[in-house]
């Protein structure tokens, strides 16, 4: 036999024993944009795990004398590998009496990777002071993305904000999925009266205008709650509305799957109701649920950002992307310190990445469709 | 003669037609309307008819995949005691599930694509108490060999197989628990012509080897002729003819059966197509015609047919037909010998 | 001066047609060197199982191959006026192809439900088709539609043309589809499994109707089906396809009573008939239909063939060899001729 046929046979064997998840991965792999976005999101969730490591400073450290410092761009080479940022030169404007900062590329502040700095604890388990990046001279402060009106380092604040915002998205969607799958599953599998009640509830929730209800709920949060309490309250509020679409989807899938031949075959084989749901129905739409959830996360992130931007979500001193954007609320700051818009850019990138990954997953999630 | 394995008496399945905002029931689709027949052990009974005639609904009622509206489905157990499946609850049906199994039409939809052959075929074994994996593997291997597949394929997924092979897998799963009655719902109609014969031969072989009883639902008369000992023809929810296969094909007693046979195109250009083509369309089971349901399309219909509904009567021993003139009509099948 | 066509010139002449689909998993040669002729007023049946390329051939004639599919070779010569037009050279969306499609070459699809729009009445869609291809007013087009409906045996034609496709039964919908296909008096009608989705008694009605209309209008028909019974009753000339290649072609009587290719012979033996003895073992074709990605080298049928001639069948592809003016077979049993490697 020719070689070609042997190779063909091997390839076929590999497909023959490939499980559903392997097939999904093979198809997902072909979406280059989605793959790239997934890499980006993994990086962002690394930040979520330990924002302090990626920070250069304490995000809450204020210094009024160092307000509105512009971006100090990171350079890697200076006669070979020797990273540096340009130094900041300040001059008081004699008319406005405001400090005006400029960067001076002639004077270099040398920085290095994995350098000691501010001590912090990792997951509350052990103490360390190693940061990804820091000035060689510990007395120097560096502002990779500039500073805000209180002289706080925006880079470090974005790291902390990423942790909050990305976590809110994930937790809110997880809660939505739990509500959605359980209620949608009950609705779809049992049908009848239960189904009617749940469907009417969903319609009620969906017909309530979301923004006012969020505003009302978050305004009702006691002022004296700790940032952690507020954080969880916000995620619950966000997921309260988010689960309805998922529940609809799950119910639809359940109804469609109930009619599938292989589900009937399982029934005729004598499988219990629970076994049919867990072994046959849930795995069939699990990949769809994952795809739908990854498309729901960016919505949650946007919602959180909007709420916080309006001052009704997460409140300072806690930091989220929305809180950071509050700094960019007036036209004067925008004109003077355009770098304060950078958190908005981060939101856009994150939301786009989630959408691209979600699209890729959705396309790949049904490897038997063709 | 022993009691039949399956004795269906007066089976009815009516689906309500709901209309309007409050789902008010405005009528019923009489999908299966008073169907009675028996199946002897080791026999293959063909249930034929066009789409919407109620053959699949009848089969699903017997499998208790849907609940019959009325009638009884008497099943003879191994110890010769007779049970009625019709009124049983889900719990009572449990132990009977392994006795009656089904082969599906669509080889692509009937296997769970996310489970390997071992899990697909082995599942009925697992839920019927064969807990040890080793034991199940041996049994699945045996079943795969039985249907002509290599046991090494056990860890592959269904997507690696062609339609004909998947149909064999479906048959292996149906046979896993050692059933006595197998309901086959159009088991070859979704397959390619060159593969159909393989599966038909396999079914014949398995039947004689395992002494299976078949209820064979099909629309293809030539397939039924090939497999079945007796044929039951359905029209608008009713049985119109029930007889041994040879008798039906040699001399049909109901004009509908004859028309059905004439309509099958003969794979021989020298046999001209029949000119006596059945006119009109199958009436809706929601509003069947008066009298004999077939009279608007029947070329022999007389005044009596419009008014009196005929009964299923025994024309010759073992040959039943629902026609007032079953004994008199000389019906041709249009098929040259 | 071009030769004046005679009555015996074919209306459609397909020569060495090749269509491939470029997919991520590899290139699928769906149609691989197909040649046949369609003469005016003749019914050519293309018969084959799934993946044999019969539907792709038909789509190629209509220039309806969508990417990633592409016609990679051969010609489709359609005779119109004095000189034949090569359809493969026409732009699929170009003016000429759009004029031909629907007006001169019409299609009866398998699923009439999908072919009619559910938001317009069936009649409106046919009227529009007539007005698109011919210079007639709405009233005349409507009158013609009513007449067409009568022709295809739809009772109460005047009221039925104002029905939506979902209000009609399967048989009526297929009749309406035939009316639509005939609306511009096509010279070539392509019927793609027109009776596969309908019941056997309705199928008999539709087949009888097609036979009658074919005689009446003298239209050439390409009839695509997997059902040998239907082909025997409908076609004058039969093309048997397997995995993108023609196994044999010839007049219907010769294909059914003197088949030459082992595939045709095995296929004819393996189908159960209404006259066969109950419970006898049918002769089978061994093995399964290969997936189009794993087309065997050599003759595509050789792994399942009962008359295999050793290594040659597994290595060389037999060429379609003409045995007479209207008879051809591709098998080393009948000709040593192989495709160039």
XYZ file of C-alpha atoms in Angstrom, chain A residues 19-182:
164
model
C -13.480 13.126 22.453
C -15.831 16.021 22.103
C -13.480 18.392 23.917
C -10.576 17.435 21.706
C -12.693 18.188 18.630
C -13.756 21.518 20.123
C -10.118 22.391 20.769
C -9.108 21.414 17.227
C -11.731 23.671 15.803
C -11.093 26.522 18.219
C -7.383 26.379 17.352
C -8.214 27.389 13.803
C -9.603 30.783 14.916
C -6.370 32.721 15.176
C -7.960 35.881 16.480
C -9.826 33.973 19.186
C -6.670 32.117 20.111
C -4.764 35.396 20.455
C -7.585 36.874 22.547
C -7.564 33.826 24.771
C -3.839 34.390 25.360
C -4.566 38.011 26.248
C -7.270 37.000 28.703
C -4.959 34.467 30.339
C -2.454 37.294 30.869
C -5.203 39.442 32.395
C -6.229 36.687 34.766
C -2.578 36.292 35.814
C -2.836 39.924 36.884
C -6.045 39.039 38.732
C -4.193 36.350 40.683
C -1.558 38.721 41.984
C -1.814 42.375 40.921
C 0.874 43.446 43.411
C 3.536 41.506 41.563
C 2.783 43.441 38.387
C 2.526 46.806 40.158
C 5.453 49.118 40.461
C 4.103 50.981 43.478
C 1.423 50.953 46.109
C -1.699 51.965 44.166
C -3.023 53.943 47.125
C 0.103 55.977 47.809
C -0.692 59.621 47.231
C 1.681 62.485 46.746
C 0.150 65.815 45.838
C 3.480 67.045 44.574
C 3.506 64.383 41.891
C 0.049 64.915 40.431
C -0.643 64.589 36.680
C 2.721 63.137 35.734
C 2.587 62.042 32.077
C 3.367 58.592 30.729
C 6.962 57.498 31.168
C 7.392 55.119 28.274
C 9.414 52.010 28.944
C 12.530 51.564 26.798
C 14.427 48.303 26.704
C 17.746 49.110 25.038
C 20.491 51.499 25.974
C 23.742 50.169 24.553
C 22.395 46.658 24.773
C 19.791 45.277 27.157
C 19.339 47.915 29.812
C 15.731 48.989 30.401
C 15.008 52.571 31.361
C 12.329 55.239 31.484
C 12.906 58.930 30.797
C 13.088 61.125 33.871
C 10.426 63.712 34.702
C 11.208 67.366 34.793
C 8.736 69.684 36.531
C 8.334 73.383 36.051
C 5.762 75.587 37.671
C 3.759 77.604 35.180
C 4.084 81.200 36.315
C 0.596 82.100 35.094
C -1.514 79.206 36.290
C 0.824 78.287 39.148
C 0.333 74.691 38.124
C 3.166 72.159 37.950
C 3.829 71.223 34.353
C 5.716 68.017 33.755
C 7.746 66.962 30.763
C 9.844 63.891 30.144
C 13.534 64.332 29.487
C 14.895 61.466 27.386
C 18.441 62.605 28.092
C 18.131 61.675 31.743
C 17.404 58.028 32.170
C 15.949 56.298 35.176
C 17.142 52.733 34.975
C 14.660 50.003 35.809
C 15.017 46.246 36.081
C 12.807 43.199 36.060
C 12.135 41.005 39.122
C 13.410 43.647 41.402
C 12.696 44.136 45.138
C 10.289 46.859 46.157
C 7.212 47.301 48.330
C 6.549 44.112 50.356
C 3.235 42.276 49.778
C 1.757 38.864 50.446
C 0.779 36.323 47.796
C -2.726 34.894 48.435
C -2.119 35.842 52.069
C 0.243 32.903 52.277
C 3.752 34.222 52.083
C 5.486 37.550 52.052
C 7.700 38.753 49.260
C 8.915 42.029 47.863
C 9.794 40.955 44.325
C 7.964 42.899 41.598
C 7.902 42.339 37.873
C 9.358 45.772 37.288
C 10.836 48.507 39.411
C 13.386 51.300 39.503
C 16.915 50.206 40.243
C 17.124 52.976 42.794
C 14.344 52.201 45.299
C 13.981 55.893 46.118
C 12.850 56.689 42.567
C 9.167 56.432 41.665
C 8.269 55.492 38.114
C 4.912 56.196 36.426
C 4.602 53.876 33.437
C 1.111 55.156 32.635
C 1.362 58.476 34.398
C -0.294 59.592 37.637
C -3.686 61.010 38.596
C -4.680 64.181 40.412
C -3.527 62.787 43.748
C -0.213 61.575 42.366
C -1.188 57.910 42.455
C 0.500 55.613 39.936
C -2.000 54.760 37.243
C -0.220 51.572 36.120
C -0.450 50.076 39.588
C -4.029 51.247 39.964
C -4.972 49.585 36.681
C -3.432 46.338 37.933
C -5.617 46.466 41.037
C -8.643 47.587 38.978
C -8.157 44.656 36.618
C -8.353 42.306 39.565
C -11.651 43.792 40.741
C -13.356 44.209 37.380
C -12.365 40.868 35.897
C -13.384 39.104 39.100
C -16.742 40.848 39.162
C -17.362 39.681 35.603
C -16.397 36.115 36.334
C -18.251 35.792 39.618
C -21.386 37.475 38.301
C -21.455 35.169 35.273
C -20.808 32.110 37.445
C -23.760 33.059 39.622
C -25.880 33.661 36.499
C -24.897 30.285 35.093
C -25.814 28.514 38.309
C -29.205 30.246 38.485
C -29.763 29.894 34.757
C -28.846 26.239 34.412
C -30.757 25.104 37.475
